[in-house]
Amino acid sequence: MTILKTYQTSINERYMELAVDAMREGKLIVYPTDTLYAIGCDALNIRAIERICRIKDINPQKVNLSIVCSDISQAAEYARIDNRAFRILKEYLPGPYTFLLPAATTLPKIFKGRKVVGVRIPDNAIACRLAQELGNPLLSTSAVGEAEIRQDAVDPESIALRYGNETEFVIDGGEGGAVPSTVVDLTDSAAPSVIRLGAGEFTD
């Protein structure tokens, strides 16, 4: 595991290239978002997704998996977004939200059991650049669970110690947040529902 230190205001392009190449090879990375630090991989690589699920003890048949996208256009390739949902995404993203949407058939079979995917477009230039350079979304989950949020959640070096044997790179973008994203169910865009209130306020 290697720590790559960079900043949103002056992103190190070489580090982005290293991280993206690692994900293309099926490896995992830790990276910053606008909320908690996250573990990510290529969202189209089933084996890498299975590794993340094992590390975080996630059952993909019972838990909605989430993807981090560079923008709404990329998200629309992997989730079904109707006109009303598009207007909501346009209003709130990029930002500290996870929107649950019907999964598109372009996602791997591991997503199909739930038929729903969480879509994130963080207000974090590093996270969005990774998805942009990868050319497709990152499968993403918080590096620290909600019950464990403490100093480990915001300090990239502590996270590196925790996941050093499992991840190829930790992208140190500075101190992270300690509040998870707000989760909004948009599977019925006419009746959006807040599933978890987190860092973002939602009224619609």
PDB file of N, CA, C and O in Angstrom, residues 31-63:
ATOM      1  N   TYR A  31      -9.984   6.618  -1.127  1.00  0.00           N
ATOM      2  CA  TYR A  31      -9.940   7.975  -1.676  1.00  0.00           C
ATOM      3  C   TYR A  31     -10.938   8.877  -0.937  1.00  0.00           C
ATOM      4  O   TYR A  31     -11.882   8.402  -0.303  1.00  0.00           O
ATOM      5  N   PRO A  32     -10.740  10.186  -1.024  1.00  0.00           N
ATOM      6  CA  PRO A  32     -11.629  11.117  -0.314  1.00  0.00           C
ATOM      7  C   PRO A  32     -12.895  11.407  -1.108  1.00  0.00           C
ATOM      8  O   PRO A  32     -12.903  11.357  -2.342  1.00  0.00           O
ATOM      9  N   THR A  33     -13.972  11.691  -0.381  1.00  0.00           N
ATOM     10  CA  THR A  33     -15.191  12.219  -0.995  1.00  0.00           C
ATOM     11  C   THR A  33     -15.534  13.510  -0.259  1.00  0.00           C
ATOM     12  O   THR A  33     -14.727  14.025   0.508  1.00  0.00           O
ATOM     13  N   ASP A  34     -16.728  14.016  -0.468  1.00  0.00           N
ATOM     14  CA  ASP A  34     -17.141  15.216   0.269  1.00  0.00           C
ATOM     15  C   ASP A  34     -17.725  14.866   1.630  1.00  0.00           C
ATOM     16  O   ASP A  34     -18.145  15.746   2.378  1.00  0.00           O
ATOM     17  N   THR A  35     -17.750  13.561   1.956  1.00  0.00           N
ATOM     18  CA  THR A  35     -18.185  13.125   3.284  1.00  0.00           C
ATOM     19  C   THR A  35     -17.067  12.265   3.868  1.00  0.00           C
ATOM     20  O   THR A  35     -16.004  12.750   4.153  1.00  0.00           O
ATOM     21  N   LEU A  36     -17.313  10.970   4.035  1.00  0.00           N
ATOM     22  CA  LEU A  36     -16.297  10.073   4.565  1.00  0.00           C
ATOM     23  C   LEU A  36     -15.314   9.633   3.477  1.00  0.00           C
ATOM     24  O   LEU A  36     -15.635   9.669   2.296  1.00  0.00           O
ATOM     25  N   TYR A  37     -14.137   9.206   3.912  1.00  0.00           N
ATOM     26  CA  TYR A  37     -13.248   8.519   2.983  1.00  0.00           C
ATOM     27  C   TYR A  37     -13.925   7.224   2.540  1.00  0.00           C
ATOM     28  O   TYR A  37     -14.734   6.647   3.262  1.00  0.00           O
ATOM     29  N   ALA A  38     -13.600   6.768   1.332  1.00  0.00           N
ATOM     30  CA  ALA A  38     -14.262   5.604   0.755  1.00  0.00           C
ATOM     31  C   ALA A  38     -13.251   4.598   0.238  1.00  0.00           C
ATOM     32  O   ALA A  38     -12.117   4.948  -0.098  1.00  0.00           O
ATOM     33  N   ILE A  39     -13.676   3.334   0.182  1.00  0.00           N
ATOM     34  CA  ILE A  39     -12.937   2.300  -0.537  1.00  0.00           C
ATOM     35  C   ILE A  39     -13.605   2.155  -1.894  1.00  0.00           C
ATOM     36  O   ILE A  39     -14.840   2.074  -1.979  1.00  0.00           O
ATOM     37  N   GLY A  40     -12.805   2.135  -2.947  1.00  0.00           N
ATOM     38  CA  GLY A  40     -13.386   2.073  -4.280  1.00  0.00           C
ATOM     39  C   GLY A  40     -12.662   1.114  -5.198  1.00  0.00           C
ATOM     40  O   GLY A  40     -11.511   0.726  -4.956  1.00  0.00           O
ATOM     41  N   CYS A  41     -13.362   0.719  -6.256  1.00  0.00           N
ATOM     42  CA  CYS A  41     -12.775  -0.103  -7.307  1.00  0.00           C
ATOM     43  C   CYS A  41     -13.544   0.185  -8.587  1.00  0.00           C
ATOM     44  O   CYS A  41     -14.536   0.925  -8.586  1.00  0.00           O
ATOM     45  N   ASP A  42     -13.094  -0.413  -9.673  1.00  0.00           N
ATOM     46  CA  ASP A  42     -13.806  -0.314 -10.937  1.00  0.00           C
ATOM     47  C   ASP A  42     -15.174  -0.983 -10.777  1.00  0.00           C
ATOM     48  O   ASP A  42     -15.265  -2.171 -10.463  1.00  0.00           O
ATOM     49  N   ALA A  43     -16.240  -0.217 -10.978  1.00  0.00           N
ATOM     50  CA  ALA A  43     -17.595  -0.738 -10.763  1.00  0.00           C
ATOM     51  C   ALA A  43     -18.007  -1.783 -11.785  1.00  0.00           C
ATOM     52  O   ALA A  43     -19.073  -2.388 -11.641  1.00  0.00           O
ATOM     53  N   LEU A  44     -17.174  -2.012 -12.810  1.00  0.00           N
ATOM     54  CA  LEU A  44     -17.481  -3.026 -13.808  1.00  0.00           C
ATOM     55  C   LEU A  44     -16.667  -4.303 -13.591  1.00  0.00           C
ATOM     56  O   LEU A  44     -16.774  -5.250 -14.375  1.00  0.00           O
ATOM     57  N   ASN A  45     -15.858  -4.321 -12.538  1.00  0.00           N
ATOM     58  CA  ASN A  45     -15.003  -5.467 -12.246  1.00  0.00           C
ATOM     59  C   ASN A  45     -15.624  -6.280 -11.111  1.00  0.00           C
ATOM     60  O   ASN A  45     -15.549  -5.893  -9.948  1.00  0.00           O
ATOM     61  N   ILE A  46     -16.238  -7.406 -11.451  1.00  0.00           N
ATOM     62  CA  ILE A  46     -16.982  -8.188 -10.461  1.00  0.00           C
ATOM     63  C   ILE A  46     -16.070  -8.694  -9.343  1.00  0.00           C
ATOM     64  O   ILE A  46     -16.434  -8.644  -8.156  1.00  0.00           O
ATOM     65  N   ARG A  47     -14.885  -9.169  -9.681  1.00  0.00           N
ATOM     66  CA  ARG A  47     -13.994  -9.704  -8.641  1.00  0.00           C
ATOM     67  C   ARG A  47     -13.572  -8.629  -7.654  1.00  0.00           C
ATOM     68  O   ARG A  47     -13.473  -8.876  -6.448  1.00  0.00           O
ATOM     69  N   ALA A  48     -13.311  -7.434  -8.162  1.00  0.00           N
ATOM     70  CA  ALA A  48     -12.934  -6.338  -7.271  1.00  0.00           C
ATOM     71  C   ALA A  48     -14.110  -5.956  -6.362  1.00  0.00           C
ATOM     72  O   ALA A  48     -13.922  -5.691  -5.168  1.00  0.00           O
ATOM     73  N   ILE A  49     -15.308  -5.951  -6.923  1.00  0.00           N
ATOM     74  CA  ILE A  49     -16.502  -5.660  -6.117  1.00  0.00           C
ATOM     75  C   ILE A  49     -16.664  -6.711  -5.028  1.00  0.00           C
ATOM     76  O   ILE A  49     -16.961  -6.388  -3.865  1.00  0.00           O
ATOM     77  N   GLU A  50     -16.462  -7.970  -5.387  1.00  0.00           N
ATOM     78  CA  GLU A  50     -16.585  -9.044  -4.396  1.00  0.00           C
ATOM     79  C   GLU A  50     -15.564  -8.876  -3.277  1.00  0.00           C
ATOM     80  O   GLU A  50     -15.853  -9.165  -2.112  1.00  0.00           O
ATOM     81  N   ARG A  51     -14.367  -8.398  -3.604  1.00  0.00           N
ATOM     82  CA  ARG A  51     -13.350  -8.150  -2.561  1.00  0.00           C
ATOM     83  C   ARG A  51     -13.812  -7.076  -1.598  1.00  0.00           C
ATOM     84  O   ARG A  51     -13.665  -7.214  -0.376  1.00  0.00           O
ATOM     85  N   ILE A  52     -14.377  -5.984  -2.136  1.00  0.00           N
ATOM     86  CA  ILE A  52     -14.865  -4.920  -1.258  1.00  0.00           C
ATOM     87  C   ILE A  52     -15.985  -5.448  -0.360  1.00  0.00           C
ATOM     88  O   ILE A  52     -16.025  -5.170   0.840  1.00  0.00           O
ATOM     89  N   CYS A  53     -16.880  -6.225  -0.936  1.00  0.00           N
ATOM     90  CA  CYS A  53     -17.985  -6.782  -0.147  1.00  0.00           C
ATOM     91  C   CYS A  53     -17.452  -7.679   0.963  1.00  0.00           C
ATOM     92  O   CYS A  53     -17.983  -7.663   2.094  1.00  0.00           O
ATOM     93  N   ARG A  54     -16.399  -8.436   0.675  1.00  0.00           N
ATOM     94  CA  ARG A  54     -15.813  -9.299   1.702  1.00  0.00           C
ATOM     95  C   ARG A  54     -15.155  -8.479   2.804  1.00  0.00           C
ATOM     96  O   ARG A  54     -15.352  -8.738   3.995  1.00  0.00           O
ATOM     97  N   ILE A  55     -14.387  -7.467   2.395  1.00  0.00           N
ATOM     98  CA  ILE A  55     -13.684  -6.635   3.382  1.00  0.00           C
ATOM     99  C   ILE A  55     -14.666  -5.934   4.318  1.00  0.00           C
ATOM    100  O   ILE A  55     -14.457  -5.864   5.535  1.00  0.00           O
ATOM    101  N   LYS A  56     -15.750  -5.418   3.744  1.00  0.00           N
ATOM    102  CA  LYS A  56     -16.714  -4.651   4.537  1.00  0.00           C
ATOM    103  C   LYS A  56     -17.882  -5.511   5.031  1.00  0.00           C
ATOM    104  O   LYS A  56     -18.813  -4.987   5.630  1.00  0.00           O
ATOM    105  N   ASP A  57     -17.825  -6.813   4.795  1.00  0.00           N
ATOM    106  CA  ASP A  57     -18.881  -7.733   5.230  1.00  0.00           C
ATOM    107  C   ASP A  57     -20.241  -7.277   4.701  1.00  0.00           C
ATOM    108  O   ASP A  57     -21.220  -7.160   5.436  1.00  0.00           O
ATOM    109  N   ILE A  58     -20.281  -7.029   3.402  1.00  0.00           N
ATOM    110  CA  ILE A  58     -21.506  -6.576   2.725  1.00  0.00           C
ATOM    111  C   ILE A  58     -22.098  -7.747   1.942  1.00  0.00           C
ATOM    112  O   ILE A  58     -21.389  -8.432   1.210  1.00  0.00           O
ATOM    113  N   ASN A  59     -23.378  -7.968   2.115  1.00  0.00           N
ATOM    114  CA  ASN A  59     -24.103  -8.936   1.293  1.00  0.00           C
ATOM    115  C   ASN A  59     -24.802  -8.165   0.180  1.00  0.00           C
ATOM    116  O   ASN A  59     -25.791  -7.473   0.434  1.00  0.00           O
ATOM    117  N   PRO A  60     -24.316  -8.256  -1.063  1.00  0.00           N
ATOM    118  CA  PRO A  60     -24.898  -7.437  -2.143  1.00  0.00           C
ATOM    119  C   PRO A  60     -26.334  -7.803  -2.469  1.00  0.00           C
ATOM    120  O   PRO A  60     -27.022  -7.056  -3.166  1.00  0.00           O
ATOM    121  N   GLN A  61     -26.812  -8.953  -1.961  1.00  0.00           N
ATOM    122  CA  GLN A  61     -28.205  -9.313  -2.178  1.00  0.00           C
ATOM    123  C   GLN A  61     -29.133  -8.624  -1.190  1.00  0.00           C
ATOM    124  O   GLN A  61     -30.350  -8.605  -1.363  1.00  0.00           O
ATOM    125  N   LYS A  62     -28.544  -8.057  -0.126  1.00  0.00           N
ATOM    126  CA  LYS A  62     -29.358  -7.429   0.918  1.00  0.00           C
ATOM    127  C   LYS A  62     -29.082  -5.938   1.073  1.00  0.00           C
ATOM    128  O   LYS A  62     -29.873  -5.217   1.671  1.00  0.00           O
ATOM    129  N   VAL A  63     -27.957  -5.486   0.537  1.00  0.00           N
ATOM    130  CA  VAL A  63     -27.552  -4.086   0.695  1.00  0.00           C
ATOM    131  C   VAL A  63     -27.405  -3.456  -0.683  1.00  0.00           C
ATOM    132  O   VAL A  63     -26.821  -4.060  -1.583  1.00  0.00           O
TER     133      VAL A  63
END
